[in-house]
Amino acid sequence: MVKPKQNIDPEEAVVRHTPHDIKCKARRVLLSQKLRAQRKKAKESGRKERQKERQKLGEDGPAAQQPRTIESMRVADDTIVDEEDPEYQDEIELDEFSKYFEGKEPKTCITTNEKPGGKAVGFAKLFPRILPNAEYFPRQHFELSEIVKFCKNRDYTDLIVVNEDKGEVNTLMICHLPDGPTALFKVTSITMPDKIPGGGEMTNHKAELIVNNFTTRLGHTIGRMFASLFPQEPNFRGRRVCTLHNQRDFIFFRQHRYMFESKSKANLQELGPRFTLKLMSLQHGTFDTKSGEYIHLHKAGMDVDRKKFVL
Amino acid sequence: MNVTVGSDSGVVKDKKPVGIYGQIQSSLEKELLTMSYGWDSNESELLQGYKDGTVKMWSINEGVGQTLGEIQLGATQAVRAIRTLADRRLLVGCENGSISLQKVTEEGDAKQLEQMSFSKSLYQLKVDQNDANRIAIGGKNSEISVFDIEKKQQVWRAKNAPNDMLGIAPLIWITDIELVGSDKIVTGTGHAEMRVYDCRKNRSPPAINIKLAKHPILSIKYSNQFENMIIIADSVGNVNSYDIRNGKSIGSYKGNTGSVRCIDVHPTLPLLATVGLDRHLRVFDIDSRKCVQTVYLKQKMSSVLFSAEEPPEPEEEEETTNGYAQQFDDEEEEEEYNDDGGIDDEENEQIWNQIEANAAVAVTKANKKIANKKQQQQVEEEDDEEDDEDFDEDAEFDDDDEGDSDDFGEDDSGDDDDSEDDDEESEEEEPVKSKKRPMVLLTPPNKPNSLKQIKTIS
């Protein structure tokens, strides 16, 4: 079957004059400069008008325009959790982290990759000072699957493995036990406590935890995973707080000592390491790369849309 | 049209919750492993198999589900496969290899007729469509074999693939089996291999043995509508289709971000449903590999079943063929349209003009409507409405629908005419080949150059 030719009505044909249509560079540049000047002028005059109206009308005047940021233009995600949802609440009561929220205290085992360098060990040894009931063990020659078994036998609730490559720490694996999910994070921008200007010393007080901006279902799972590492009853008198802030799928870890100057203002002194995490994968069950199922696996295709986030 | 989805915590949802059944249970102990429709041709019975050895029977009427009964098989026997046989009998395959043949009454009481054990491990059990006494089973370290249940004999057994270059025999871990035709068996393994066997020769090694990726294959499915194509889903979210004859990859169904635990194909329509740990149900068109619909289902999903019902569209289809005839005011033409290929040039032209008109309008409206569609999805629409969105086949007839609703007041879409029609039009962009159509293949042409071309003919 041969497709018949389409007759385009000359009146209805759309003709455009954008810089893209013009092949001659000189003319094209002129046009684009003209358009840019027009746009700038329109923007300025619009702004001035709005200012005038605001002066005239006061509160009734046009509201200030909000800048468009990547966060404000974020692609709508249907997995954003409604905390009031009874289905979500039911699921929470029975998931892998529920034991922590019912009172079971965390017990963490921290280790590194095999034959770690100084940086990996140094970074790993910070965790026992941040987390309650945590202990660093040198890796020696054990396989991770074996280590998971040992930890389960000794009633550990979490396993953290710091991995380094070419001398620099590059990934962090948090495996919740006994059958919790395993999260693999990429670690970047590490600043050790002694390198923080004006920084203070960490103390033994049980830290409070702030987990910020985890909105989607996956984000909530990760947030709960972090929460289950920290003490359930922090020592408020110690005024020590750890923050895990998610922004654009990057999780920023900060630790501060705070002091209230007045009821609304607190001064902060930064302690502890600064580092940034990015979720690479979340695997169902304990560490098992061969036959484990992945709940979330970061693929290159996910980075294409700059306004789509998973946490 | 329903898609029944079982979450690994025990809640069963019909697509676009027509109904949610069950309670959330801890998925650590009581994980849902498999689901199957019962004996009723209306698919009002549902069977679920759990990790702790229970089989639950549900009776589902109009969105309300009731548990009929439960069969307990022992706490160590994770139920891996449930297959219904004639005469209200049930085959339950457990992970430790035991197969239990049960007889279930309509009230849900089950009596065990027999128990067999053919292997030490069973991850999947499939019943031959042609001969209900033959079953194919496979598991971890348990090579795929076909047994006759009545005679309790092994009918066929596969030979392992040849040793690798180090002389090591490949490990056996069969995760899913699909019986294709009467002579082929396709298996997916936990080591990411796809194997195709010719089951006419006993003890034959796989005719095709291909390592597909690095992650275990969780589900494979064959659709009768597409010969030689098999769809394979693995634990990372890759859902790909392969050619059985040579093992070549045909294409991939993109969208899943987590492990895809179960896929199902519709018995008559070219649709694929995938479900997994990323808590979404995705329905794809098998041909074009486009995701026709995504539904967020809050729970991690374990299994999916496509109901055999077709949407009410087919009835309208006949009306619309008349609609074409109506427009051209000629009964002769109507008859010719109903033929498989006897259309001559004049009518040809008219049809193409029609399609172009549709396509032109559709393209302008499509972008708006797609955005609206996604919002409308979750909230008010009935299943029927959704069905319309899924089925591109009827895209060609869209404008006729608008004409028709005047003539044939029997439109199911009478409630929500505009939105439905618009939704259908938005599907224009996705070409679909349908094998069931009496009319000649009518895929929308390439997008017209001018969007302002022709108005709808009504």
XYZ file of N, CA, C and O in Angstrom, chain B residues 116-208:
372
model
N 4.183 -37.417 46.188
C 5.283 -38.016 45.443
C 6.523 -37.180 45.650
O 6.447 -36.019 46.018
N 7.623 -37.783 45.383
C 8.850 -37.016 45.438
C 9.788 -37.529 44.363
O 10.160 -38.696 44.358
N 10.093 -36.690 43.416
C 10.927 -37.138 42.320
C 12.331 -36.580 42.388
O 13.206 -37.005 41.657
N 12.530 -35.585 43.208
C 13.863 -34.978 43.248
C 14.069 -34.406 44.637
O 13.152 -34.345 45.444
N 15.282 -33.940 44.867
C 15.569 -33.409 46.203
C 15.290 -31.923 46.295
O 15.302 -31.346 47.362
N 15.101 -31.325 45.153
C 14.891 -29.886 45.188
C 13.959 -29.516 44.056
O 14.065 -30.034 42.954
N 13.028 -28.671 44.346
C 12.062 -28.285 43.323
C 11.861 -26.779 43.378
O 11.380 -26.255 44.368
N 12.236 -26.117 42.317
C 11.998 -24.687 42.284
C 10.859 -24.333 41.356
O 10.303 -23.255 41.407
N 10.566 -25.240 40.425
C 9.468 -24.942 39.517
C 8.879 -26.238 39.009
O 9.586 -27.241 38.826
N 7.583 -26.195 38.826
C 6.860 -27.360 38.338
C 5.881 -26.878 37.284
O 5.144 -25.934 37.496
N 5.923 -27.488 36.139
C 4.980 -27.076 35.107
C 4.256 -28.300 34.573
O 4.855 -29.352 34.365
N 2.976 -28.135 34.317
C 2.176 -29.238 33.791
C 2.064 -29.071 32.279
O 1.802 -27.968 31.791
N 2.242 -30.152 31.581
C 2.117 -30.118 30.126
C 0.679 -29.778 29.761
O -0.256 -30.370 30.281
N 0.524 -28.828 28.846
C -0.837 -28.415 28.510
C -1.609 -29.514 27.819
O -2.817 -29.596 27.923
N -0.884 -30.313 27.040
C -1.576 -31.328 26.246
C -1.867 -32.597 27.031
O -2.802 -33.303 26.740
N -1.025 -32.873 28.001
C -1.205 -34.128 28.712
C -1.044 -33.857 30.196
O 0.059 -33.668 30.691
N -2.146 -33.832 30.894
C -2.098 -33.389 32.281
C -1.348 -34.314 33.211
O -1.141 -34.006 34.366
N -0.943 -35.465 32.713
C -0.206 -36.366 33.592
C 1.289 -36.109 33.566
O 2.024 -36.636 34.389
N 1.716 -35.314 32.593
C 3.158 -35.081 32.492
C 3.502 -33.761 33.140
O 2.877 -32.752 32.882
N 4.507 -33.810 33.986
C 4.974 -32.573 34.618
C 6.471 -32.444 34.415
O 7.182 -33.439 34.356
N 6.885 -31.209 34.306
C 8.323 -30.939 34.209
C 8.749 -30.288 35.507
O 8.100 -29.357 35.980
N 9.809 -30.786 36.098
C 10.276 -30.185 37.350
C 11.774 -29.948 37.292
O 12.508 -30.622 36.575
N 12.200 -28.958 38.056
C 13.628 -28.659 38.121
C 13.904 -27.889 39.395
O 13.019 -27.256 39.953
N 15.130 -27.959 39.845
C 15.461 -27.251 41.079
C 16.940 -27.006 41.214
O 17.686 -27.035 40.235
N 17.364 -26.774 42.420
C 18.771 -26.529 42.664
C 19.481 -27.865 42.727
O 19.136 -28.715 43.523
N 20.479 -28.033 41.884
C 21.174 -29.319 41.766
C 20.261 -30.441 41.304
O 20.576 -31.615 41.469
N 19.122 -30.057 40.753
C 18.188 -31.075 40.312
C 17.878 -30.766 38.859
O 17.175 -29.815 38.547
N 18.419 -31.569 37.981
C 18.316 -31.269 36.552
C 16.868 -31.382 36.093
O 16.065 -32.104 36.675
N 16.576 -30.682 35.038
C 15.184 -30.665 34.588
C 14.768 -32.041 34.074
O 15.500 -32.689 33.339
N 13.620 -32.483 34.500
C 13.122 -33.781 34.054
C 11.617 -33.744 33.911
O 10.941 -32.927 34.529
N 11.121 -34.616 33.081
C 9.683 -34.723 32.867
C 9.220 -36.055 33.434
O 9.806 -37.089 33.147
N 8.190 -35.984 34.254
C 7.668 -37.198 34.890
C 6.215 -37.410 34.510
O 5.487 -36.471 34.210
N 5.828 -38.663 34.583
C 4.424 -38.987 34.411
C 3.865 -39.233 35.809
O 4.364 -40.065 36.542
N 2.839 -38.474 36.158
C 2.377 -38.581 37.551
C 1.664 -39.891 37.797
O 1.740 -40.465 38.859
N 0.932 -40.319 36.785
C 0.161 -41.550 37.004
C 1.057 -42.750 37.165
O 0.890 -43.548 38.058
N 2.002 -42.848 36.223
C 2.849 -44.027 36.291
C 4.034 -43.834 37.220
O 4.782 -44.765 37.473
N 4.193 -42.632 37.717
C 5.306 -42.320 38.610
C 6.638 -42.643 37.959
O 7.576 -43.106 38.582
N 6.691 -42.390 36.675
C 7.925 -42.733 35.978
C 8.556 -41.500 35.378
O 7.874 -40.534 35.040
N 9.850 -41.601 35.198
C 10.528 -40.494 34.544
C 10.413 -40.690 33.036
O 10.748 -41.735 32.505
N 9.907 -39.677 32.388
C 9.714 -39.782 30.944
C 10.911 -39.243 30.187
O 11.311 -39.755 29.158
N 11.477 -38.191 30.723
C 12.583 -37.552 30.018
C 13.459 -36.848 31.020
O 12.996 -36.318 32.008
N 14.733 -36.847 30.740
C 15.621 -36.119 31.628
C 16.686 -35.422 30.804
O 17.155 -35.960 29.806
N 17.068 -34.281 31.244
C 18.054 -33.530 30.476
C 19.452 -33.942 30.883
O 19.698 -34.404 31.985
N 20.355 -33.744 29.956
C 21.758 -33.970 30.289
C 22.370 -32.601 30.518
O 22.003 -31.626 29.870
N 23.295 -32.555 31.413
C 23.891 -31.270 31.738
C 24.691 -30.732 30.557
O 25.146 -31.483 29.689
N 24.851 -29.443 30.539
C 25.641 -28.816 29.479
C 27.089 -29.299 29.597
O 27.512 -29.740 30.663
N 27.853 -29.234 28.536
C 29.227 -29.751 28.585
C 30.091 -29.010 29.598
O 29.835 -27.851 29.932
N 31.129 -29.666 30.085
C 32.023 -29.045 31.062
C 32.710 -27.832 30.460
O 32.938 -27.753 29.256
N 33.035 -26.902 31.318
C 33.722 -25.716 30.806
C 35.202 -26.037 30.576
O 35.638 -27.163 30.730
N 35.959 -25.016 30.239
C 37.321 -25.300 29.799
C 38.208 -25.828 30.915
O 39.271 -26.347 30.683
N 37.737 -25.686 32.163
C 38.517 -26.244 33.259
C 38.067 -27.657 33.587
O 38.550 -28.262 34.532
N 37.096 -28.133 32.837
C 36.606 -29.477 33.099
C 35.588 -29.536 34.212
O 35.265 -30.601 34.722
N 35.069 -28.386 34.601
C 34.108 -28.366 35.713
C 32.704 -28.402 35.138
O 32.371 -27.651 34.224
N 31.889 -29.278 35.706
C 30.499 -29.358 35.240
C 29.741 -28.119 35.703
O 29.897 -27.686 36.840
N 28.943 -27.560 34.816
C 28.179 -26.378 35.218
C 27.200 -26.700 36.342
O 26.640 -27.786 36.399
N 27.041 -25.735 37.238
C 26.112 -25.922 38.345
C 24.687 -25.862 37.825
O 24.382 -25.156 36.884
N 23.854 -26.632 38.491
C 22.454 -26.682 38.058
C 21.586 -25.963 39.075
O 21.622 -26.256 40.255
N 20.855 -24.996 38.615
C 19.891 -24.342 39.500
C 18.780 -23.794 38.640
O 18.864 -22.690 38.122
N 17.765 -24.598 38.481
C 16.695 -24.198 37.581
C 15.673 -23.376 38.333
O 15.127 -23.817 39.341
N 15.444 -22.164 37.869
C 14.500 -21.311 38.581
C 13.152 -21.215 37.883
O 12.149 -20.953 38.524
N 13.146 -21.387 36.585
C 11.850 -21.339 35.920
C 11.873 -22.181 34.659
O 12.897 -22.311 34.000
N 10.719 -22.747 34.360
C 10.589 -23.652 33.215
C 9.428 -23.186 32.352
O 8.407 -22.714 32.868
N 9.571 -23.329 31.073
C 8.437 -23.030 30.212
C 8.392 -24.108 29.150
O 9.380 -24.384 28.485
N 7.211 -24.713 28.986
C 7.070 -25.768 27.990
C 6.541 -25.133 26.720
O 5.462 -24.550 26.710
N 7.327 -25.196 25.682
C 6.960 -24.539 24.438
C 6.569 -25.583 23.418
O 7.374 -26.429 23.057
N 5.352 -25.537 22.981
C 4.904 -26.533 22.016
C 4.974 -27.906 22.637
O 4.907 -28.065 23.855
N 5.136 -28.905 21.805
C 5.172 -30.251 22.364
C 6.573 -30.793 22.439
O 6.803 -31.886 22.921
N 7.518 -30.043 21.957
C 8.846 -30.628 21.872
C 9.941 -29.825 22.555
O 11.037 -30.320 22.712
N 9.658 -28.628 22.940
C 10.751 -27.830 23.507
C 10.489 -27.489 24.958
O 9.359 -27.251 25.372
N 11.584 -27.457 25.689
C 11.505 -26.965 27.068
C 12.545 -25.865 27.208
O 13.699 -26.055 26.848
N 12.122 -24.735 27.710
C 13.064 -23.639 27.935
C 13.196 -23.453 29.437
O 12.202 -23.423 30.153
N 14.419 -23.364 29.899
C 14.598 -23.125 31.332
C 15.476 -21.905 31.562
O 16.359 -21.594 30.770
N 15.215 -21.263 32.666
C 16.098 -20.188 33.094
C 16.767 -20.644 34.368
O 16.145 -21.327 35.187
N 18.023 -20.315 34.534
C 18.717 -20.799 35.725
C 19.128 -19.655 36.637
O 19.135 -18.495 36.265
N 19.499 -20.049 37.823
C 19.966 -19.081 38.810
C 21.343 -18.551 38.499
O 21.837 -17.651 39.159
N 21.975 -19.111 37.486
C 23.281 -18.617 37.076
C 23.167 -17.843 35.771
O 24.104 -17.747 34.999
N 21.984 -17.340 35.549
C 21.721 -16.443 34.417
C 21.859 -17.112 33.065
O 22.208 -16.470 32.093
N 21.589 -18.401 33.012
C 21.667 -19.055 31.715
C 20.283 -19.380 31.205
O 19.375 -19.687 31.967
N 20.144 -19.316 29.897
C 18.896 -19.763 29.291
C 19.218 -21.039 28.543
O 20.166 -21.083 27.768
N 18.463 -22.047 28.798
C 18.711 -23.335 28.128
C 17.463 -23.799 27.432
O 16.373 -23.767 27.992
N 17.637 -24.229 26.219
C 16.518 -24.769 25.444
C 16.811 -26.232 25.175
O 17.884 -26.580 24.690
N 15.879 -27.066 25.516
C 16.045 -28.508 25.319
C 15.039 -29.022 24.314
O 13.920 -28.545 24.224
N 15.458 -30.035 23.610
C 14.545 -30.750 22.741
C 14.141 -31.994 23.520
O 14.967 -32.865 23.790
N 12.877 -32.065 23.910
C 12.527 -33.171 24.808
C 12.074 -34.418 24.087
O 11.453 -35.288 24.676
N 12.365 -34.492 22.809
C 12.049 -35.756 22.136
C 13.176 -36.746 22.305
O 12.986 -37.941 22.277
N 14.380 -36.216 22.487
C 15.499 -37.132 22.667
C 15.833 -37.195 24.149
O 16.162 -36.188 24.765
N 15.764 -38.335 24.707
C 16.053 -38.462 26.133
C 17.536 -38.235 26.397
O 18.386 -38.565 25.588
N 17.815 -37.675 27.550
C 19.179 -37.424 27.978
C 19.950 -36.593 26.954
O 21.086 -36.887 26.606
N 19.306 -35.560 26.474
C 20.035 -34.718 25.535
C 20.487 -33.454 26.244
O 19.781 -32.930 27.091
N 21.670 -32.994 25.892
C 22.123 -31.737 26.490
C 21.350 -30.578 25.877
O 20.696 -30.760 24.862
N 21.435 -29.436 26.476
C 20.635 -28.333 25.944
C 21.036 -27.982 24.516
O 22.210 -27.904 24.193
N 20.022 -27.773 23.693
C 20.303 -27.374 22.320
C 20.900 -25.976 22.302
O 21.780 -25.658 21.512
N 20.399 -25.148 23.164
C 20.946 -23.799 23.279
C 21.257 -23.554 24.754
O 20.420 -23.803 25.604
